[in-house]
Amino acid sequence: MSFSSPLFLWFFMPATLLVYWLLPSRWRNALVAVVSLVFYTWGAGPYTVLLLSAIVVNYVAGLVIDSVRLLERPRARRGVLIAAVGWDLAILAIWKYGGFASRQIDAVSSALGLGHSPIVNLALPIGISFFTFHHLSYVVDVYRHSRPAQKSLVQFITYIAMFPQLVAGPIVRYHEISEQLADTGRDRYDDFVAGFPRFALGLAKKVIVADTIAPVADAAFAHAGGQINTPTAWLAALAYTIQIYFDFSGYSDMAVGLGMMLGFRLPENFNRPYSACSVTDFWRRWHMSLSRWFRDYVYIPLGGNRGGTLSTYRNLLIIFVLCGFWHGANWTFLVWGLYHGGLLVVERLLGWDRPPRTILATVLRRAVTFLLVVMGWVFFRAETMTEATGVLQAMFTWRPGELDEFAAFALNHQRTLTLALALTVVLLPASRALGPLIQSGQGRAVTAVRTVMTWVAAPYAAVLVAAGTFSPFLYYQF
C-alpha cells in the first residue's frame, strides 16, 4: 500500500487518524501497532510472519541482555547480542542476497566447467533492510546501556513496525524514539496542524514531480545497453537524478508528517543534498538517517578516524561497500558504493572535505559535486554494469544524434517544464530545507507556504492520484 495510492489517501490514513483522535491517549501505541501490522500485511502478505518472528526474537533478546542475571556475566551477555545480530543479518542475507550469491556461484561453477549449480529465487520482502536495521539498533543500544530494554511488547512493535517509516525509512535509531514511545501526552490538534502540510509537501514532491519525470528516465534508460547517444544519455542521468531525489525525499516528508500527526517526531532524512559543496557534504545531507546509522553502529566500532589515516580510509571504504550492498544485491550497487567511498577518500587527501572559503570556490565546488553525484546515479539506476558504462561513455564521448524516439515521446511539454523547474533545486541555498521550515517555521511566508501545500498542492496531487498517475516509491525495493 503506497502512501500515494487512493486506498491509502482516501481510506487508510483518514480512518487511522479518526480513530487516533477518538481513542484515549493511552491507546496510541496499540493503535499504531495494529494498523502498522495491517499496513505491512496488505503489501507483504505471508512475509509478515518473517517480520513478526524478527520482532519476537529481538524483543526477547533485549530483555535477556538487560536482565539483572546477565549484568555480571559479560561473556554470556555478549553471546546473546551476537546471536540476535546473527539472526537479523541471516534474515537479511538469505532473503535479500541469497539469489545474488547463488547466481555468482553458478557463474563461477560454469566458468570452471563444473556445470550449473542451483539458483535460489526468493521474493524480497518489502522494507526488510529498514526493519532489520531497526532491530540491530535496538539490541545494540540495549547492550551499550544507551537505553533500557523495552518491557512493553506493544511499544516495541510500535517502534519496529510504525507504518510511516516501516518500508522506506527514515531509519530511526532506538535511542531517538524510546522516550517518545512512553510519552503519550500530546496536543493532537497542534500535531495535525504541523504534520499535514509536511505530508502534503511530500505528496506533491512524489506525485507532481517524481512521477511526472519517471517515464522520461525509464524511456531514456530503456536502451542504455546499446549505442545510446549523448543527448539521450544526459537526459537519462539528469531525469533520474531529479526523480530519485523528489521520490525519496517526498516519501521522507510524508513519513515525518504522518509521524507528527500520530504524535511522533521522526528524524530528518534530507537537507538540500544537491546544494552540497563536496561529496562528503552530500552524505551529510542525503539519506541522513542511513549515514548516522552506519556511523554509530559500524564506522565508530571499526575505529572511525582514531586509528590513523590509512585506517580511516579503510573504514570509509568498508562503510560504503556495505552501503552499496544495503541498497541492493547487484554489482552496480557495489560499484556505486565504492565510487562514493573512493570520492570521500580523495576529498580527504586533497582537503576538499572542508567548506570552501570564497563564493567562487563555493559555486565551482557545488557544480563539480553535482556532476559527480549525477555520474554516480547512473550506476545506481542501471540494471547492469554494461548499461552503466554505456551511458557514462555516451555522456563524456560525443555520440551525435537526436533523442531516442521513446525518450522524445515521453518528454512532452509538461514533463520538459517540470524537469527544467525541478533542476533549479541545485541553485537553491544550502540551508533552510523546506520540509522542517514548513513544519516548525514562523512568519507570514511560512504560513503562506503551509496554506499552499494544504489547499493547493495536496488537492492537485490527489487529483493526479485519482487519474492513476502514481507509482510505488523507488526505495520500496530496498
Short mmCIF file of C-alpha atoms in Angstrom, two decimals:
data_model
loop_
_atom_site.label_atom_id
_atom_site.label_comp_id
_atom_site.label_asym_id
_atom_site.label_seq_id
_atom_site.Cartn_x
_atom_site.Cartn_y
_atom_site.Cartn_z
CA MET A 1 0.00 0.00 0.00
CA SER A 2 1.71 3.14 -1.21
CA PHE A 3 1.31 6.49 0.55
CA SER A 4 0.40 7.94 -2.84
CA SER A 5 -2.32 5.41 -3.64
CA PRO A 6 -6.07 6.14 -3.48
CA LEU A 7 -6.56 3.35 -0.92
CA PHE A 8 -4.12 4.96 1.49
CA LEU A 9 -5.04 8.61 0.89
CA TRP A 10 -8.81 8.26 0.99
CA PHE A 11 -9.38 5.33 3.32
CA PHE A 12 -6.46 4.05 5.39
CA MET A 13 -4.96 7.35 6.53
CA PRO A 14 -8.25 9.16 7.30
CA ALA A 15 -9.61 6.13 9.17
CA THR A 16 -6.40 5.79 11.20
CA LEU A 17 -6.33 9.48 12.12
CA LEU A 18 -10.02 9.49 13.02
CA VAL A 19 -9.63 6.55 15.40
CA TYR A 20 -6.46 8.11 16.79
CA TRP A 21 -8.34 11.30 17.62
CA LEU A 22 -11.24 9.42 19.23
CA LEU A 23 -9.27 7.00 21.39
CA PRO A 24 -7.77 7.97 24.76
CA SER A 25 -4.07 8.87 24.71
CA ARG A 26 -3.03 5.64 26.40
CA TRP A 27 -4.24 3.67 23.35
CA ARG A 28 -1.96 5.48 20.88
CA ASN A 29 0.77 2.85 20.72
CA ALA A 30 -1.70 -0.03 20.49
CA LEU A 31 -3.48 1.66 17.60
CA VAL A 32 -0.24 2.39 15.74
CA ALA A 33 1.00 -1.16 16.31
CA VAL A 34 -2.20 -2.75 14.99
CA VAL A 35 -2.67 -0.53 11.93
CA SER A 36 1.04 -0.85 11.12
CA LEU A 37 0.81 -4.64 11.02
CA VAL A 38 -2.31 -4.35 8.86
CA PHE A 39 -0.46 -1.93 6.58
CA TYR A 40 2.52 -4.29 6.23
CA THR A 41 0.36 -7.38 5.75
CA TRP A 42 -1.53 -5.62 2.95
CA GLY A 43 1.69 -5.27 0.96
CA ALA A 44 3.81 -8.17 2.18
CA GLY A 45 1.20 -10.88 2.73
CA PRO A 46 2.74 -14.04 4.23
CA TYR A 47 6.09 -12.30 4.73
CA THR A 48 4.53 -10.63 7.76
CA VAL A 49 5.43 -13.86 9.56
CA LEU A 50 9.10 -13.04 8.89
CA LEU A 51 8.68 -9.57 10.41
CA LEU A 52 6.84 -10.98 13.44
CA SER A 53 9.47 -13.65 14.04
CA ALA A 54 12.21 -11.00 13.99
CA ILE A 55 10.18 -8.86 16.40
CA VAL A 56 9.80 -11.75 18.87
CA VAL A 57 13.48 -12.75 18.72
CA ASN A 58 14.78 -9.21 19.23
CA TYR A 59 12.24 -8.35 21.92
CA VAL A 60 13.26 -11.40 23.95
CA ALA A 61 16.97 -10.78 23.25
CA GLY A 62 16.66 -7.23 24.57
CA LEU A 63 15.06 -8.43 27.81
CA VAL A 64 17.77 -11.07 28.28
CA ILE A 65 20.63 -8.68 27.52
CA ASP A 66 19.25 -6.17 30.02
CA SER A 67 18.40 -8.72 32.69
CA VAL A 68 19.98 -8.49 36.14
CA ARG A 69 21.23 -12.07 35.84
CA LEU A 70 23.46 -11.23 32.85
CA LEU A 71 24.81 -7.91 34.12
CA GLU A 72 27.54 -9.81 35.98
CA ARG A 73 28.17 -12.20 33.09
CA PRO A 74 29.59 -10.09 30.25
CA ARG A 75 30.52 -13.03 28.04
CA ALA A 76 27.03 -14.51 28.17
CA ARG A 77 25.53 -11.06 27.60
CA ARG A 78 27.74 -10.55 24.59
CA GLY A 79 26.79 -14.00 23.33
CA VAL A 80 23.10 -13.10 23.36
CA LEU A 81 23.88 -9.90 21.44
CA ILE A 82 25.87 -11.84 18.83
CA ALA A 83 23.05 -14.38 18.48
CA ALA A 84 20.45 -11.65 17.97
CA VAL A 85 22.61 -9.76 15.47
CA GLY A 86 23.36 -13.04 13.68
CA TRP A 87 19.65 -13.80 13.43
CA ASP A 88 18.90 -10.36 11.98
CA LEU A 89 21.76 -10.48 9.48
CA ALA A 90 20.85 -14.04 8.48
CA ILE A 91 17.31 -12.93 7.61
CA LEU A 92 18.69 -10.10 5.51
CA ALA A 93 21.36 -12.28 3.88
CA ILE A 94 19.01 -15.11 2.94
CA TRP A 95 16.08 -13.10 1.65
CA LYS A 96 17.93 -10.23 0.05
CA TYR A 97 21.25 -11.74 -1.05
CA GLY A 98 20.56 -15.46 -1.39
CA GLY A 99 19.60 -15.21 -5.05
CA PHE A 100 22.56 -12.96 -5.90
CA ALA A 101 25.02 -15.29 -4.15
CA SER A 102 23.63 -18.37 -5.88
CA ARG A 103 23.94 -16.69 -9.29
CA GLN A 104 27.58 -15.82 -8.64
CA ILE A 105 28.31 -19.40 -7.55
CA ASP A 106 26.60 -20.71 -10.68
CA ALA A 107 28.65 -18.36 -12.88
CA VAL A 108 31.92 -19.46 -11.29
CA SER A 109 30.92 -23.13 -11.48
CA SER A 110 30.06 -22.81 -15.17
CA ALA A 111 33.29 -20.94 -15.91
CA LEU A 112 35.30 -23.74 -14.29
CA GLY A 113 33.50 -26.36 -16.34
CA LEU A 114 31.76 -27.88 -13.33
CA GLY A 115 28.26 -27.42 -14.67
CA HIS A 116 25.45 -25.32 -13.32
CA SER A 117 24.61 -25.05 -9.64
CA PRO A 118 21.10 -24.43 -8.21
CA ILE A 119 19.75 -20.88 -8.41
CA VAL A 120 17.83 -19.54 -5.42
CA ASN A 121 14.88 -17.33 -6.29
CA LEU A 122 13.29 -15.63 -3.29
CA ALA A 123 10.91 -12.70 -3.39
CA LEU A 124 12.26 -9.69 -1.50
CA PRO A 125 10.02 -8.80 1.48
CA ILE A 126 9.28 -5.07 1.40
CA GLY A 127 11.13 -2.98 3.96
CA ILE A 128 13.42 -5.82 5.05
CA SER A 129 16.53 -3.62 5.03
CA PHE A 130 14.81 -0.99 7.16
CA PHE A 131 13.25 -3.20 9.84
CA THR A 132 16.48 -5.20 10.08
CA PHE A 133 18.45 -2.03 10.83
CA HIS A 134 15.84 -1.03 13.43
CA HIS A 135 16.26 -4.37 15.16
CA LEU A 136 20.04 -4.07 15.10
CA SER A 137 19.83 -0.55 16.53
CA TYR A 138 17.61 -1.79 19.34
CA VAL A 139 19.73 -4.71 20.58
CA VAL A 140 22.98 -2.72 20.28
CA ASP A 141 21.54 0.27 22.16
CA VAL A 142 20.34 -2.02 24.94
CA TYR A 143 23.70 -3.80 25.05
CA ARG A 144 25.53 -0.47 25.31
CA HIS A 145 23.21 0.64 28.12
CA SER A 146 22.24 3.56 25.91
CA ARG A 147 18.60 2.71 26.67
CA PRO A 148 16.97 0.04 28.86
CA ALA A 149 15.22 -2.87 27.22
CA GLN A 150 11.63 -2.23 26.17
CA LYS A 151 9.33 -4.08 28.58
CA SER A 152 6.15 -3.35 26.64
CA LEU A 153 5.69 -5.58 23.61
CA VAL A 154 3.16 -3.10 22.22
CA GLN A 155 5.66 -0.25 22.38
CA PHE A 156 8.33 -2.44 20.80
CA ILE A 157 6.04 -3.37 17.90
CA THR A 158 5.19 0.31 17.53
CA TYR A 159 8.88 1.16 17.16
CA ILE A 160 9.70 -1.60 14.69
CA ALA A 161 6.52 -1.67 12.61
CA MET A 162 5.42 2.00 12.71
CA PHE A 163 3.86 2.30 9.27
CA PRO A 164 5.09 5.83 8.39
CA GLN A 165 8.69 4.60 8.34
CA LEU A 166 8.39 0.81 8.11
CA VAL A 167 9.11 0.19 4.43
CA ALA A 168 11.36 3.09 3.38
CA GLY A 169 12.57 4.94 6.44
CA PRO A 170 13.80 7.21 7.77
CA ILE A 171 15.87 4.76 9.80
CA VAL A 172 15.08 5.55 13.44
CA ARG A 173 17.74 4.56 15.95
CA TYR A 174 16.13 3.22 19.11
CA HIS A 175 17.62 5.84 21.42
CA GLU A 176 16.00 8.54 19.26
CA ILE A 177 12.45 7.36 19.94
CA SER A 178 12.42 5.28 23.14
CA GLU A 179 11.22 8.16 25.32
CA GLN A 180 8.55 9.14 22.78
CA LEU A 181 7.07 5.65 22.95
CA ALA A 182 6.36 6.08 26.66
CA ASP A 183 5.12 9.68 26.35
CA THR A 184 1.54 9.51 25.09
CA GLY A 185 0.58 13.02 26.19
CA ARG A 186 0.31 15.35 23.22
CA ASP A 187 -1.75 18.05 21.59
CA ARG A 188 -3.42 16.26 18.69
CA TYR A 189 -4.57 19.46 17.04
CA ASP A 190 -1.11 21.07 17.05
CA ASP A 191 0.43 17.83 15.81
CA PHE A 192 -2.01 17.69 12.91
CA VAL A 193 -1.50 21.35 12.01
CA ALA A 194 2.27 20.82 11.92
CA GLY A 195 2.23 17.39 10.30
CA PHE A 196 -0.31 17.65 7.49
CA PRO A 197 1.43 20.41 5.47
CA ARG A 198 4.64 18.38 5.73
CA PHE A 199 2.79 15.31 4.46
CA ALA A 200 1.28 17.42 1.65
CA LEU A 201 4.74 18.65 0.64
CA GLY A 202 5.95 15.07 0.33
CA LEU A 203 2.88 14.04 -1.63
CA ALA A 204 3.43 16.93 -4.05
CA LYS A 205 7.10 16.03 -4.49
CA LYS A 206 6.21 12.43 -5.25
CA VAL A 207 3.12 12.79 -7.44
CA ILE A 208 3.65 16.14 -9.14
CA VAL A 209 7.40 15.91 -9.75
CA ALA A 210 8.86 12.40 -9.32
CA ASP A 211 6.02 10.52 -11.02
CA THR A 212 5.93 13.08 -13.83
CA ILE A 213 9.65 12.63 -14.53
CA ALA A 214 9.70 8.84 -14.06
CA PRO A 215 8.52 7.97 -17.63
CA VAL A 216 11.29 10.16 -19.04
CA ALA A 217 14.00 8.43 -17.01
CA ASP A 218 12.57 4.99 -17.79
CA ALA A 219 12.39 5.68 -21.52
CA ALA A 220 15.89 7.16 -21.67
CA PHE A 221 17.41 4.21 -19.79
CA ALA A 222 15.41 1.62 -21.75
CA HIS A 223 18.14 1.18 -24.39
CA ALA A 224 21.12 2.06 -22.23
CA GLY A 225 22.88 -1.17 -23.08
CA GLY A 226 23.02 -0.32 -26.78
CA GLN A 227 24.53 2.60 -28.66
CA ILE A 228 22.83 5.32 -26.68
CA ASN A 229 23.67 8.79 -27.97
CA THR A 230 24.95 11.71 -25.90
CA PRO A 231 21.70 13.76 -25.63
CA THR A 232 19.74 10.69 -24.51
CA ALA A 233 22.44 9.70 -22.02
CA TRP A 234 22.43 13.13 -20.38
CA LEU A 235 18.64 13.16 -20.31
CA ALA A 236 18.64 9.74 -18.64
CA ALA A 237 21.13 10.78 -15.96
CA LEU A 238 19.53 14.14 -15.18
CA ALA A 239 15.96 12.81 -15.21
CA TYR A 240 16.84 10.02 -12.78
CA THR A 241 18.78 12.45 -10.58
CA ILE A 242 15.62 14.51 -10.19
CA GLN A 243 13.30 11.51 -9.93
CA ILE A 244 15.13 9.76 -7.12
CA TYR A 245 15.52 12.94 -5.07
CA PHE A 246 11.89 14.02 -5.27
CA ASP A 247 10.67 10.44 -4.87
CA PHE A 248 12.73 9.58 -1.80
CA SER A 249 12.69 12.98 -0.11
CA GLY A 250 8.96 13.11 -0.85
CA TYR A 251 8.48 9.80 0.94
CA SER A 252 10.57 11.04 3.87
CA ASP A 253 8.49 14.23 4.14
CA MET A 254 5.31 12.16 4.11
CA ALA A 255 6.73 9.83 6.77
CA VAL A 256 7.78 12.70 9.02
CA GLY A 257 4.40 14.39 8.55
CA LEU A 258 2.49 11.18 9.30
CA GLY A 259 4.64 10.56 12.36
CA MET A 260 3.94 14.08 13.57
CA MET A 261 0.17 13.64 13.13
CA LEU A 262 0.43 10.48 15.27
CA GLY A 263 2.46 12.23 17.96
CA PHE A 264 5.97 11.08 16.96
CA ARG A 265 8.99 13.18 15.92
CA LEU A 266 10.89 11.17 13.35
CA PRO A 267 14.42 12.22 12.34
CA GLU A 268 15.08 14.30 9.25
CA ASN A 269 16.42 12.45 6.23
CA PHE A 270 17.32 15.20 3.72
CA ASN A 271 18.83 18.67 3.88
CA ARG A 272 19.19 20.05 0.35
CA PRO A 273 21.71 17.38 -0.81
CA TYR A 274 22.14 18.84 -4.29
CA SER A 275 23.42 22.04 -2.69
CA ALA A 276 26.44 20.19 -1.27
CA CYS A 277 29.94 21.59 -1.81
CA SER A 278 31.60 18.18 -1.68
CA VAL A 279 30.65 14.52 -1.76
CA THR A 280 31.43 14.46 1.96
CA ASP A 281 28.91 17.26 2.42
CA PHE A 282 26.45 15.41 0.17
CA TRP A 283 26.44 12.47 2.56
CA ARG A 284 25.74 14.80 5.46
CA ARG A 285 22.60 15.83 3.58
CA TRP A 286 21.40 12.74 1.67
CA HIS A 287 19.62 9.87 3.47
CA MET A 288 20.98 11.26 6.72
CA SER A 289 19.39 8.57 8.88
CA LEU A 290 21.31 5.86 7.00
CA SER A 291 24.58 7.79 7.33
CA ARG A 292 24.03 8.21 11.07
CA TRP A 293 23.20 4.52 11.45
CA PHE A 294 26.40 3.39 9.71
CA ARG A 295 28.40 5.94 11.70
CA ASP A 296 27.07 4.78 15.09
CA TYR A 297 26.97 1.03 14.55
CA VAL A 298 29.74 0.31 12.04
CA TYR A 299 32.17 3.20 11.44
CA ILE A 300 32.84 4.10 15.08
CA PRO A 301 33.10 0.44 16.24
CA LEU A 302 35.63 -0.13 13.42
CA GLY A 303 37.73 2.68 14.90
CA GLY A 304 36.38 5.64 12.94
CA ASN A 305 39.18 8.11 12.32
CA ARG A 306 41.05 7.23 15.51
CA GLY A 307 43.43 4.68 14.01
CA GLY A 308 45.40 6.85 11.62
CA THR A 309 44.97 7.91 8.04
CA LEU A 310 45.08 4.51 6.35
CA SER A 311 42.66 3.00 8.89
CA THR A 312 40.27 5.88 8.34
CA TYR A 313 40.32 5.37 4.57
CA ARG A 314 39.82 1.63 5.02
CA ASN A 315 36.85 2.24 7.32
CA LEU A 316 35.30 4.68 4.86
CA LEU A 317 35.57 2.17 2.02
CA ILE A 318 34.10 -0.60 4.17
CA ILE A 319 31.17 1.62 5.09
CA PHE A 320 30.39 2.49 1.50
CA VAL A 321 30.75 -1.07 0.24
CA LEU A 322 28.17 -2.04 2.87
CA CYS A 323 26.06 1.00 1.99
CA GLY A 324 26.09 -0.01 -1.67
CA PHE A 325 25.11 -3.62 -1.00
CA TRP A 326 22.49 -2.48 1.53
CA HIS A 327 20.66 -0.84 -1.35
CA GLY A 328 20.57 -3.96 -3.47
CA ALA A 329 22.14 -7.27 -4.42
CA ASN A 330 23.75 -6.20 -7.68
CA TRP A 331 27.27 -5.34 -8.79
CA THR A 332 26.04 -1.90 -9.86
CA PHE A 333 25.24 -1.03 -6.24
CA LEU A 334 28.66 -2.28 -5.11
CA VAL A 335 30.35 -0.06 -7.70
CA TRP A 336 28.14 2.87 -6.66
CA GLY A 337 29.22 2.40 -3.06
CA LEU A 338 32.90 2.08 -3.95
CA TYR A 339 32.60 5.14 -6.19
CA HIS A 340 31.31 7.30 -3.34
CA GLY A 341 33.72 5.81 -0.83
CA GLY A 342 36.62 6.48 -3.18
CA LEU A 343 35.48 10.07 -3.69
CA LEU A 344 35.40 10.63 0.06
CA VAL A 345 38.95 9.30 0.37
CA VAL A 346 40.15 11.57 -2.46
CA GLU A 347 38.47 14.58 -0.87
CA ARG A 348 40.22 13.91 2.42
CA LEU A 349 43.54 13.58 0.65
CA LEU A 350 43.03 16.91 -1.15
CA GLY A 351 41.40 18.73 1.75
CA TRP A 352 38.15 19.22 -0.19
CA ASP A 353 36.08 17.76 2.64
CA ARG A 354 36.34 21.15 4.36
CA PRO A 355 33.98 24.05 3.45
CA PRO A 356 35.14 26.37 0.64
CA ARG A 357 36.34 29.83 1.68
CA THR A 358 35.17 32.02 -1.20
CA ILE A 359 31.95 32.46 -3.15
CA LEU A 360 33.65 31.43 -6.39
CA ALA A 361 35.01 28.27 -4.78
CA THR A 362 31.55 27.50 -3.43
CA VAL A 363 29.94 27.83 -6.85
CA LEU A 364 32.59 25.74 -8.58
CA ARG A 365 32.58 23.02 -5.96
CA ARG A 366 28.79 22.80 -5.92
CA ALA A 367 28.84 22.33 -9.71
CA VAL A 368 31.57 19.67 -9.56
CA THR A 369 29.84 17.85 -6.69
CA PHE A 370 26.53 17.79 -8.53
CA LEU A 371 28.22 16.38 -11.64
CA LEU A 372 29.91 13.65 -9.59
CA VAL A 373 26.63 12.73 -7.92
CA VAL A 374 24.84 12.58 -11.28
CA MET A 375 27.51 10.21 -12.58
CA GLY A 376 27.04 8.02 -9.52
CA TRP A 377 23.29 7.78 -10.07
CA VAL A 378 23.96 6.14 -13.44
CA PHE A 379 25.41 3.10 -11.63
CA PHE A 380 22.53 3.19 -9.15
CA ARG A 381 19.83 3.19 -11.85
CA ALA A 382 21.37 0.88 -14.45
CA GLU A 383 20.39 -2.78 -14.46
CA THR A 384 23.89 -3.97 -15.40
CA MET A 385 27.42 -2.66 -15.48
CA THR A 386 27.25 -2.75 -19.29
CA GLU A 387 24.32 -0.33 -19.23
CA ALA A 388 26.05 1.94 -16.73
CA THR A 389 29.30 2.14 -18.65
CA GLY A 390 27.38 2.66 -21.91
CA VAL A 391 25.55 5.69 -20.52
CA LEU A 392 28.69 7.18 -18.96
CA GLN A 393 30.69 6.73 -22.17
CA ALA A 394 27.96 8.47 -24.13
CA MET A 395 27.85 11.31 -21.61
CA PHE A 396 31.54 12.10 -21.99
CA THR A 397 32.27 10.87 -25.52
CA TRP A 398 30.28 12.75 -28.13
CA ARG A 399 27.81 10.49 -29.87
CA PRO A 400 25.66 12.67 -32.13
CA GLY A 401 22.03 12.03 -32.75
CA GLU A 402 18.56 13.05 -31.74
CA LEU A 403 16.87 11.87 -28.58
CA ASP A 404 15.83 8.24 -28.58
CA GLU A 405 12.32 8.09 -30.07
CA PHE A 406 10.80 6.66 -26.87
CA ALA A 407 12.53 9.26 -24.71
CA ALA A 408 11.43 12.03 -27.07
CA PHE A 409 7.85 10.77 -26.91
CA ALA A 410 7.97 10.67 -23.09
CA LEU A 411 9.43 14.17 -22.90
CA ASN A 412 6.27 16.14 -23.64
CA HIS A 413 5.84 19.83 -22.84
CA GLN A 414 4.58 19.24 -19.30
CA ARG A 415 7.45 16.93 -18.41
CA THR A 416 10.00 19.23 -20.01
CA LEU A 417 8.77 22.14 -17.91
CA THR A 418 8.63 20.00 -14.76
CA LEU A 419 12.17 18.72 -15.31
CA ALA A 420 13.51 22.22 -16.00
CA LEU A 421 11.88 23.68 -12.89
CA ALA A 422 12.92 20.73 -10.73
CA LEU A 423 16.54 21.10 -11.83
CA THR A 424 16.58 24.58 -10.27
CA VAL A 425 16.74 22.76 -6.92
CA VAL A 426 20.53 22.74 -7.40
CA LEU A 427 20.51 26.56 -7.31
CA LEU A 428 18.69 26.86 -4.00
CA PRO A 429 20.53 27.92 -0.83
CA ALA A 430 22.31 25.19 1.05
CA SER A 431 20.47 25.97 4.30
CA ARG A 432 16.84 26.17 5.38
CA ALA A 433 15.37 23.00 3.93
CA LEU A 434 11.70 23.46 3.08
CA GLY A 435 10.35 20.45 4.98
CA PRO A 436 11.49 21.41 8.51
CA LEU A 437 10.67 25.05 7.73
CA ILE A 438 7.07 24.19 6.86
CA GLN A 439 6.74 22.03 9.94
CA SER A 440 8.11 24.37 12.59
CA GLY A 441 8.97 27.71 10.95
CA GLN A 442 7.39 31.04 11.84
CA GLY A 443 6.34 34.11 9.87
CA ARG A 444 3.92 35.10 7.14
CA ALA A 445 5.91 33.50 4.35
CA VAL A 446 5.93 30.14 6.12
CA THR A 447 2.21 30.40 6.83
CA ALA A 448 1.60 31.14 3.16
CA VAL A 449 3.61 28.08 2.08
CA ARG A 450 1.70 25.89 4.55
CA THR A 451 -1.56 27.20 3.12
CA VAL A 452 -0.46 26.48 -0.44
CA MET A 453 0.64 22.98 0.47
CA THR A 454 -2.61 22.22 2.29
CA TRP A 455 -5.15 23.79 -0.04
CA VAL A 456 -3.44 23.76 -3.46
CA ALA A 457 -0.64 21.18 -3.73
CA ALA A 458 -2.36 18.39 -1.78
CA PRO A 459 -5.69 18.62 -3.69
CA TYR A 460 -3.89 18.81 -7.03
CA ALA A 461 -1.77 15.77 -6.16
CA ALA A 462 -4.95 13.95 -5.09
CA VAL A 463 -6.47 14.67 -8.49
CA LEU A 464 -3.40 13.19 -10.20
CA VAL A 465 -3.65 10.13 -7.98
CA ALA A 466 -7.31 9.76 -8.92
CA ALA A 467 -6.24 9.86 -12.57
CA GLY A 468 -3.91 6.96 -11.93
CA THR A 469 -0.63 8.86 -12.32
CA PHE A 470 1.20 7.38 -9.35
CA SER A 471 3.74 4.61 -8.89
CA PRO A 472 5.42 2.80 -5.98
CA PHE A 473 8.22 4.62 -4.21
CA LEU A 474 11.69 3.75 -5.52
CA TYR A 475 13.00 2.82 -2.08
CA TYR A 476 10.29 0.20 -1.60
CA GLN A 477 12.59 -2.16 -3.50
CA PHE A 478 15.37 -1.78 -0.93
#
